[in-house]
Amino acid sequence: TPPAHAGPRAGDEPASSSQPPCGLAPLPASAPVRAVVVLCVSNGRALILRRGKTAPWAPGMWSLPGGKVDRGETVLAAGERELGEETDLVPVGARALGAPYVHAPGGAYGMAAVLCGCESEAPIGQSSEFEGGLPVSPELGFPENDAWRWITAAEIREYEQPTEANYRLPAA
């Protein structure tokens, strides 16, 4: 569920393109960007996470890292923060991946995609004793996600994703 605040608008940050990536529907300039998805690429592979069985949104599904954009936060800062919170990876070279896009058909808010690398793959899976070894969420008391994989763009359809955008972004 998206946060209630307005958040940044579609034109708040320079994008790498004036169009959304992968043919996704453009976000109207008046619509807020409330969430960010991170395409973290290392050695030609993208990182995906499996949502925990008790996750309030898309439990058990695989997804790109990401989450809400906090009030006053830029899209890039939100992407870097979310990647760190969910994986303990340190992002490098973060940039907007195209312009923001409509999260879901008929939706009133948008998503932005951030593309980055990471300093090292080594921290992932080493953060906790929980299944998957991912960082513990302070709000939940356990990790938000319970597994992770580095995959090629060709492999994305093998992992059930909550949105069509997640299937398309690794090919960007």
GROMACS .gro file of C-alpha atoms in nm:
model
  172
    1THR     CA    1   0.000   0.000   0.000
    2PRO     CA    2   0.151   0.334  -0.097
    3PRO     CA    3   0.208   0.600   0.169
    4ALA     CA    4  -0.050   0.877   0.196
    5HIS     CA    5   0.189   1.171   0.141
    6ALA     CA    6   0.226   1.330  -0.199
    7GLY     CA    7   0.599   1.260  -0.235
    8PRO     CA    8   0.814   1.374  -0.525
    9ARG     CA    9   0.649   1.446  -0.858
   10ALA     CA   10   0.733   1.292  -1.192
   11GLY     CA   11   0.964   1.580  -1.294
   12ASP     CA   12   1.151   1.626  -0.963
   13GLU     CA   13   1.474   1.450  -1.067
   14PRO     CA   14   1.655   1.435  -1.396
   15ALA     CA   15   1.591   1.099  -1.558
   16SER     CA   16   1.821   0.914  -1.793
   17SER     CA   17   1.543   0.943  -2.052
   18SER     CA   18   1.226   1.146  -2.095
   19GLN     CA   19   1.034   0.820  -2.139
   20PRO     CA   20   0.972   0.539  -1.890
   21PRO     CA   21   1.183   0.228  -1.941
   22CYS     CA   22   1.067  -0.074  -2.140
   23GLY     CA   23   0.752   0.081  -2.283
   24LEU     CA   24   0.587   0.130  -1.943
   25ALA     CA   25   0.305   0.386  -1.920
   26PRO     CA   26   0.432   0.740  -1.850
   27LEU     CA   27   0.334   0.899  -1.521
   28PRO     CA   28   0.140   1.227  -1.556
   29ALA     CA   29   0.343   1.521  -1.422
   30SER     CA   30   0.078   1.588  -1.157
   31ALA     CA   31   0.091   1.234  -1.014
   32PRO     CA   32   0.317   1.158  -0.718
   33VAL     CA   33   0.605   0.911  -0.726
   34ARG     CA   34   0.546   0.707  -0.410
   35ALA     CA   35   0.763   0.403  -0.464
   36VAL     CA   36   1.094   0.305  -0.613
   37VAL     CA   37   1.226  -0.019  -0.758
   38VAL     CA   38   1.600  -0.090  -0.778
   39LEU     CA   39   1.765  -0.274  -1.063
   40CYS     CA   40   2.095  -0.366  -0.898
   41VAL     CA   41   2.326  -0.523  -1.155
   42SER     CA   42   2.651  -0.707  -1.085
   43ASN     CA   43   2.850  -0.916  -1.331
   44GLY     CA   44   2.570  -0.890  -1.588
   45ARG     CA   45   2.305  -1.024  -1.348
   46ALA     CA   46   2.021  -0.847  -1.166
   47LEU     CA   47   1.931  -0.900  -0.802
   48ILE     CA   48   1.584  -1.026  -0.709
   49LEU     CA   49   1.446  -1.098  -0.362
   50ARG     CA   50   1.170  -1.334  -0.250
   51ARG     CA   51   0.910  -1.165  -0.030
   52GLY     CA   52   0.868  -1.340   0.304
   53LYS     CA   53   0.563  -1.559   0.363
   54THR     CA   54   0.426  -1.305   0.612
   55ALA     CA   55   0.493  -0.998   0.395
   56PRO     CA   56   0.192  -0.764   0.383
   57TRP     CA   57   0.236  -0.720   0.007
   58ALA     CA   58   0.298  -1.002  -0.247
   59PRO     CA   59   0.403  -1.270   0.006
   60GLY     CA   60   0.615  -1.548  -0.145
   61MET     CA   61   0.665  -1.365  -0.476
   62TRP     CA   62   0.999  -1.259  -0.616
   63SER     CA   63   1.062  -0.890  -0.671
   64LEU     CA   64   1.329  -0.634  -0.740
   65PRO     CA   65   1.442  -0.453  -0.423
   66GLY     CA   66   1.253  -0.133  -0.350
   67GLY     CA   67   0.986   0.035  -0.145
   68LYS     CA   68   0.827   0.363  -0.058
   69VAL     CA   69   0.978   0.705  -0.110
   70ASP     CA   70   0.978   0.883   0.225
   71ARG     CA   71   0.857   1.243   0.258
   72GLY     CA   72   1.129   1.482   0.143
   73GLU     CA   73   1.343   1.202   0.000
   74THR     CA   74   1.462   1.195  -0.360
   75VAL     CA   75   1.397   0.890  -0.574
   76LEU     CA   76   1.769   0.812  -0.595
   77ALA     CA   77   1.812   0.841  -0.217
   78ALA     CA   78   1.508   0.616  -0.165
   79GLY     CA   79   1.648   0.355  -0.404
   80GLU     CA   80   1.987   0.355  -0.233
   81ARG     CA   81   1.825   0.338   0.113
   82GLU     CA   82   1.589   0.054   0.017
   83LEU     CA   83   1.868  -0.152  -0.138
   84GLY     CA   84   2.075  -0.112   0.178
   85GLU     CA   85   1.786  -0.188   0.414
   86GLU     CA   86   1.680  -0.500   0.225
   87THR     CA   87   2.023  -0.645   0.141
   88ASP     CA   88   2.310  -0.461   0.318
   89LEU     CA   89   2.459  -0.401  -0.028
   90VAL     CA   90   2.624  -0.063  -0.087
   91PRO     CA   91   2.499   0.086  -0.415
   92VAL     CA   92   2.737   0.253  -0.661
   93GLY     CA   93   2.665   0.462  -0.968
   94ALA     CA   94   2.293   0.499  -0.896
   95ARG     CA   95   2.094   0.677  -1.164
   96ALA     CA   96   1.734   0.705  -1.275
   97LEU     CA   97   1.634   0.440  -1.527
   98GLY     CA   98   1.405   0.638  -1.754
   99ALA     CA   99   1.119   0.857  -1.641
  100PRO     CA  100   0.869   0.754  -1.368
  101TYR     CA  101   0.585   0.526  -1.475
  102VAL     CA  102   0.232   0.436  -1.368
  103HIS     CA  103   0.248   0.163  -1.102
  104ALA     CA  104  -0.070  -0.013  -1.211
  105PRO     CA  105  -0.329   0.056  -1.481
  106GLY     CA  106  -0.565   0.324  -1.351
  107GLY     CA  107  -0.337   0.386  -1.052
  108ALA     CA  108  -0.310   0.728  -0.892
  109TYR     CA  109   0.059   0.710  -0.812
  110GLY     CA  110   0.380   0.619  -0.981
  111MET     CA  111   0.700   0.425  -0.952
  112ALA     CA  112   1.050   0.522  -1.045
  113ALA     CA  113   1.325   0.280  -1.138
  114VAL     CA  114   1.683   0.321  -1.019
  115LEU     CA  115   1.973   0.141  -1.186
  116CYS     CA  116   2.291   0.080  -0.987
  117GLY     CA  117   2.578  -0.155  -0.923
  118CYS     CA  118   2.710  -0.256  -0.583
  119GLU     CA  119   3.050  -0.229  -0.415
  120SER     CA  120   3.054  -0.604  -0.358
  121GLU     CA  121   2.812  -0.898  -0.364
  122ALA     CA  122   2.976  -1.036  -0.048
  123PRO     CA  123   2.743  -0.880   0.215
  124ILE     CA  124   2.424  -1.033   0.078
  125GLY     CA  125   2.302  -1.332   0.276
  126GLN     CA  126   2.537  -1.259   0.567
  127SER     CA  127   2.325  -1.016   0.770
  128SER     CA  128   2.116  -1.241   0.993
  129GLU     CA  129   2.055  -1.596   1.110
  130PHE     CA  130   1.712  -1.596   0.943
  131GLU     CA  131   1.641  -1.792   0.625
  132GLY     CA  132   1.816  -1.615   0.338
  133GLY     CA  133   2.047  -1.425   0.577
  134LEU     CA  134   1.897  -1.090   0.480
  135PRO     CA  135   1.884  -0.787   0.716
  136VAL     CA  136   1.622  -0.777   0.992
  137SER     CA  137   1.356  -0.509   0.947
  138PRO     CA  138   1.332  -0.296   1.265
  139GLU     CA  139   0.955  -0.265   1.212
  140LEU     CA  140   0.899  -0.640   1.168
  141GLY     CA  141   1.168  -0.794   1.389
  142PHE     CA  142   1.264  -1.032   1.104
  143PRO     CA  143   1.372  -0.988   0.740
  144GLU     CA  144   1.120  -0.855   0.491
  145ASN     CA  145   1.252  -1.104   0.233
  146ASP     CA  146   1.364  -1.464   0.280
  147ALA     CA  147   1.572  -1.546  -0.030
  148TRP     CA  148   1.776  -1.377  -0.301
  149ARG     CA  149   1.913  -1.460  -0.645
  150TRP     CA  150   2.138  -1.295  -0.905
  151ILE     CA  151   1.973  -1.368  -1.240
  152THR     CA  152   2.009  -1.281  -1.606
  153ALA     CA  153   1.735  -1.088  -1.786
  154ALA     CA  154   1.646  -1.409  -1.970
  155GLU     CA  155   1.573  -1.586  -1.638
  156ILE     CA  156   1.328  -1.331  -1.492
  157ARG     CA  157   1.015  -1.514  -1.614
  158GLU     CA  158   1.117  -1.817  -1.406
  159TYR     CA  159   1.046  -1.615  -1.089
  160GLU     CA  160   0.689  -1.498  -1.023
  161GLN     CA  161   0.686  -1.117  -0.996
  162PRO     CA  162   0.411  -0.894  -0.851
  163THR     CA  163   0.405  -0.655  -1.149
  164GLU     CA  164   0.466  -0.669  -1.522
  165ALA     CA  165   0.720  -0.387  -1.486
  166ASN     CA  166   0.946  -0.618  -1.284
  167TYR     CA  167   0.957  -0.864  -1.573
  168ARG     CA  168   1.051  -0.589  -1.818
  169LEU     CA  169   1.307  -0.385  -1.620
  170PRO     CA  170   1.599  -0.635  -1.619
  171ALA     CA  171   1.604  -0.610  -1.999
  172ALA     CA  172   1.643  -0.230  -1.987
   0.00000   0.00000   0.00000
